[in-house]
Coordinates of C-alpha atoms in Angstrom, one line a residue:
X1 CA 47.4 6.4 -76.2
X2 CA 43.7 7.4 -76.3
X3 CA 42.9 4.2 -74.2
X4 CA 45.6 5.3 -71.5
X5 CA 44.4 9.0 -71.5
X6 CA 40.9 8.1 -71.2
X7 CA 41.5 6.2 -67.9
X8 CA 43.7 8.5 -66.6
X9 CA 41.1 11.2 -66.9
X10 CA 38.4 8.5 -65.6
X11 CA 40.6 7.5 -62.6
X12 CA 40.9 11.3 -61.7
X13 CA 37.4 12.1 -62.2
X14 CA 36.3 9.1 -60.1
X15 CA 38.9 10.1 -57.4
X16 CA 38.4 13.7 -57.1
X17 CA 34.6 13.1 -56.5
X18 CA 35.0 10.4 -54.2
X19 CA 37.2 13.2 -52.4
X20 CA 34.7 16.6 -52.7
X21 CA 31.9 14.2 -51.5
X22 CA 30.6 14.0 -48.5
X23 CA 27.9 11.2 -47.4
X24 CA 24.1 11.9 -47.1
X25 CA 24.8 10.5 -43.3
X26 CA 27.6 12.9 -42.2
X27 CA 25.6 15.8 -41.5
X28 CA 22.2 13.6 -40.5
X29 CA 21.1 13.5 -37.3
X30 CA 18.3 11.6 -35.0
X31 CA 16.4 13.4 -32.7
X32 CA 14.8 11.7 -30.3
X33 CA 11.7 13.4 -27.9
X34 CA 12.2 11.8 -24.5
X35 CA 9.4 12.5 -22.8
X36 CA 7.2 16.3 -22.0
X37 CA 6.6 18.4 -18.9
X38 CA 4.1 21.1 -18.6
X39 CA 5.5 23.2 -15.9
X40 CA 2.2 26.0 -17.1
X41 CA -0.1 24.8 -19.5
X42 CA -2.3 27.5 -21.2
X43 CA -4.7 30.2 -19.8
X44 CA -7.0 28.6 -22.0
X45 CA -8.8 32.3 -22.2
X46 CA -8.0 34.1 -25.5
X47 CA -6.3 37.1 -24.9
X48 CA -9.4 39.2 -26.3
X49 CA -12.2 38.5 -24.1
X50 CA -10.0 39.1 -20.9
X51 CA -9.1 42.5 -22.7
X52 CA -12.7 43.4 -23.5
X53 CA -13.9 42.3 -19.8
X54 CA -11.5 44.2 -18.7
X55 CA -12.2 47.2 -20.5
X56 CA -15.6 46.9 -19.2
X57 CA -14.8 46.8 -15.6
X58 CA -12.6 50.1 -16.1
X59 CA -15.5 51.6 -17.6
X60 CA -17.7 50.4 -14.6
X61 CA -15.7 52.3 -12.5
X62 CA -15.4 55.4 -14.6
X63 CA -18.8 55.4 -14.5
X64 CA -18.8 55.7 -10.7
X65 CA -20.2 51.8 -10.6
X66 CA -19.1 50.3 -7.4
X67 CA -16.1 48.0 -8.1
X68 CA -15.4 46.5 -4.4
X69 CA -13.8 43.9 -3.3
X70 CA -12.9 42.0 -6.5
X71 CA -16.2 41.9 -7.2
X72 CA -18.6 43.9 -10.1
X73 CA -21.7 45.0 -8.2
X74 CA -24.9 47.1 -8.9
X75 CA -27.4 46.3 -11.5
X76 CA -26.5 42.9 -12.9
X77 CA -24.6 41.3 -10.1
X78 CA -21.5 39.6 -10.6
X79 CA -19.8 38.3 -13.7
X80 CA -20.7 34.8 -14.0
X81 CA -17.7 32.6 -16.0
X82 CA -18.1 30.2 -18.9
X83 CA -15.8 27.7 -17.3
X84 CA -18.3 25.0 -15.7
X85 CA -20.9 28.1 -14.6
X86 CA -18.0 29.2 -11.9
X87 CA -18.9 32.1 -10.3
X88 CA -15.9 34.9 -11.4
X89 CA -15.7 37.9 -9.6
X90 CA -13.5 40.6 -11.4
X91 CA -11.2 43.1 -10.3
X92 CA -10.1 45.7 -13.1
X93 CA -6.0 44.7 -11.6
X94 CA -6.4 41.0 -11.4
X95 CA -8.4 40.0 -14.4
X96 CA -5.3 38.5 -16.0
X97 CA -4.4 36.2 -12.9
X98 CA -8.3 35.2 -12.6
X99 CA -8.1 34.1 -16.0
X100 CA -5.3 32.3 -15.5
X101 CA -6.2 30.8 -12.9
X102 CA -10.0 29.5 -14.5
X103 CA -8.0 28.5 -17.5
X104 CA -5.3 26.3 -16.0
X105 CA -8.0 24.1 -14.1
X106 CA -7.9 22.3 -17.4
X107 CA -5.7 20.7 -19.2
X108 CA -3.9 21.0 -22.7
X109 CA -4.9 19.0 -25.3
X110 CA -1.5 18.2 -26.4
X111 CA -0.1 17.0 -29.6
X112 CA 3.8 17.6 -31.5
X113 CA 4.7 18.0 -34.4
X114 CA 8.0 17.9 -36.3
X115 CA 8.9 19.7 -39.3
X116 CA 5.1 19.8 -39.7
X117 CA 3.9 16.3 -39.2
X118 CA 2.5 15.2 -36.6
X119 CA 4.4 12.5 -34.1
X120 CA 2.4 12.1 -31.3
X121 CA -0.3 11.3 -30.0
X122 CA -1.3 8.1 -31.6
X123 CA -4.9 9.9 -31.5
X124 CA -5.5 13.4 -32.3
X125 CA -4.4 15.1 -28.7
X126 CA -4.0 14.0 -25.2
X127 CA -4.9 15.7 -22.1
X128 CA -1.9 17.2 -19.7
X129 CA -1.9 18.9 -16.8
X130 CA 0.2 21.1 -14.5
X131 CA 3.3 19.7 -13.6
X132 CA 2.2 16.5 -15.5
X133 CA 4.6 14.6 -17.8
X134 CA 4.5 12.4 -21.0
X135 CA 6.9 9.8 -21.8
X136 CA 7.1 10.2 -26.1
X137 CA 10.2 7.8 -26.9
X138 CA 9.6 9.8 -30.4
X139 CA 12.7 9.1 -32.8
X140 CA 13.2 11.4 -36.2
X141 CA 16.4 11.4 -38.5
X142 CA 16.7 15.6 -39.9
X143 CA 20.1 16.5 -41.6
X144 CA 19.7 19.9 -41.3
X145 CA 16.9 21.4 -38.9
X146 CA 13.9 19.7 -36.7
X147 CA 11.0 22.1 -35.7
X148 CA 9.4 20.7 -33.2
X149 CA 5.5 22.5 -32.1
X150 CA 3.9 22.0 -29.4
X151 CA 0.2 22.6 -30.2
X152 CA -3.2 22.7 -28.1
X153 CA -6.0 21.0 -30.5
X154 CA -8.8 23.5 -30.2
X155 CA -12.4 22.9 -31.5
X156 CA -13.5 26.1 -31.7
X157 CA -10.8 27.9 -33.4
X158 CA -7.6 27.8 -34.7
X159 CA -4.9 25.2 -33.1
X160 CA -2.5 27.2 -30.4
X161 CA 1.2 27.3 -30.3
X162 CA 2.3 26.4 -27.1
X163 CA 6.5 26.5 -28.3
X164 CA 8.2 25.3 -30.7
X165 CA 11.8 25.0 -31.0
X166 CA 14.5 24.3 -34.2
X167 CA 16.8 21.7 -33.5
X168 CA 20.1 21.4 -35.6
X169 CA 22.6 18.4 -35.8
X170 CA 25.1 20.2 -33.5
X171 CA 22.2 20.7 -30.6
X172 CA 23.3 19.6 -27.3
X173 CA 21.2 16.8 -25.8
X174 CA 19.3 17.9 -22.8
X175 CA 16.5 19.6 -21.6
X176 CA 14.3 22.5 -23.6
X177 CA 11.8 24.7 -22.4
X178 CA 9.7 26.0 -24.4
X179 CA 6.8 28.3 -24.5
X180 CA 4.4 31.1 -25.1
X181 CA 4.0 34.2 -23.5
X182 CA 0.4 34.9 -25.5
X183 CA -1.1 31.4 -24.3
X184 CA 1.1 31.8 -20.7
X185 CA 2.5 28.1 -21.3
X186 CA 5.7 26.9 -20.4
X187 CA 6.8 23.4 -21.3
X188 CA 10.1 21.2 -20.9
X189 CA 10.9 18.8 -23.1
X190 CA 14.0 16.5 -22.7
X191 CA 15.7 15.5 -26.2
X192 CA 18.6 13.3 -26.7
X193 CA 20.5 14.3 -30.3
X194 CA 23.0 11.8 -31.9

């Protein structure tokens, strides 16, 4: 009797957690990064030097220096940029679209991660420009989320966010855009989820 109850209880302990369990693979997911579009990479001009130049030519002003034209003049001359020794006049109202402007001559050194590794590049960043696309053909399995960043490498400080978004099992396949209003970037990125 001991025999019999023992496999009675085995037989309903076997089937009742064959029933409550469900398989690693039913909730996974692959994610696969199709390719990348930057529709605006970054200004490429941190947000606090245009707001200190900028404070300077109000100031000019103030002062009753003469602000004309776009341009700063009086002692000193004109603002002379960092970006390739480009002459940059200023305007106190257009600061923010000349340093947009300068900054999106170049590109993005691009490179993605997901769920904090890094999938592409091969190298450490590539180069993309406006309205230039990347074929990635990048596949990850996730079961539950995949953050994907898109990050500028930069040399000189800290690497830039340039989106991110956090892809679940249940995403619908299509394109993404993604961005960031602080670095002025906006990016597509076309995903496939099954």
């Amino acid at each position: 009797m001991k025999k019999f109850i023992s496999l009675v209880l085995a037989t309903v302990l076997f089937l009742t957690s064959a029933l409550c369990a469900v398989p690693a693979s039913a909730n996974a997911a692959t994610l696969k990064l199709k390719s990348v579009k930057a529709e605006l990479v970054s200004t490429g001009v941190d947000s606090s030097i245009t707001s200190a130049v900028s404070s300077i030519v109000k100031l000019a002003a103030e002062y009753g220096l003469p602000v004309v034209a776009g341009t700063v003049s009086g002692p000193g001359g004109a603002f002379l940029g960092a970006a390739g020794g480009q002459l940059v006049s200023l305007a106190a109202d257009k600061l923010n679209d000349i340093a947009s402007s300068i900054g999106r001559k170049f590109p993005d050194e691009l490179y993605i991660t997901v769920n904090g590794g890094k999938v592409w590049p091969s190298g450490k960043s590539e180069d993309i420009y406006n309205g230039q696309s990347k074929t990635l053909n990048i596949e990850k399995n996730f079961t539950t989320t995949a953050k994907v960043v898109l990050w500028e490498r930069d040399s000189i400080s800290s690497d830039d966010n340039l989106g991110e978004y956090v892809f679940k099992p249940n995403s619908e396949t299509g394109e993404y855009m993604l961005s960031n209003v602080d670095e002025g970037s906006v990016y597509f990125l076309d995903v496939a989820i099954n």
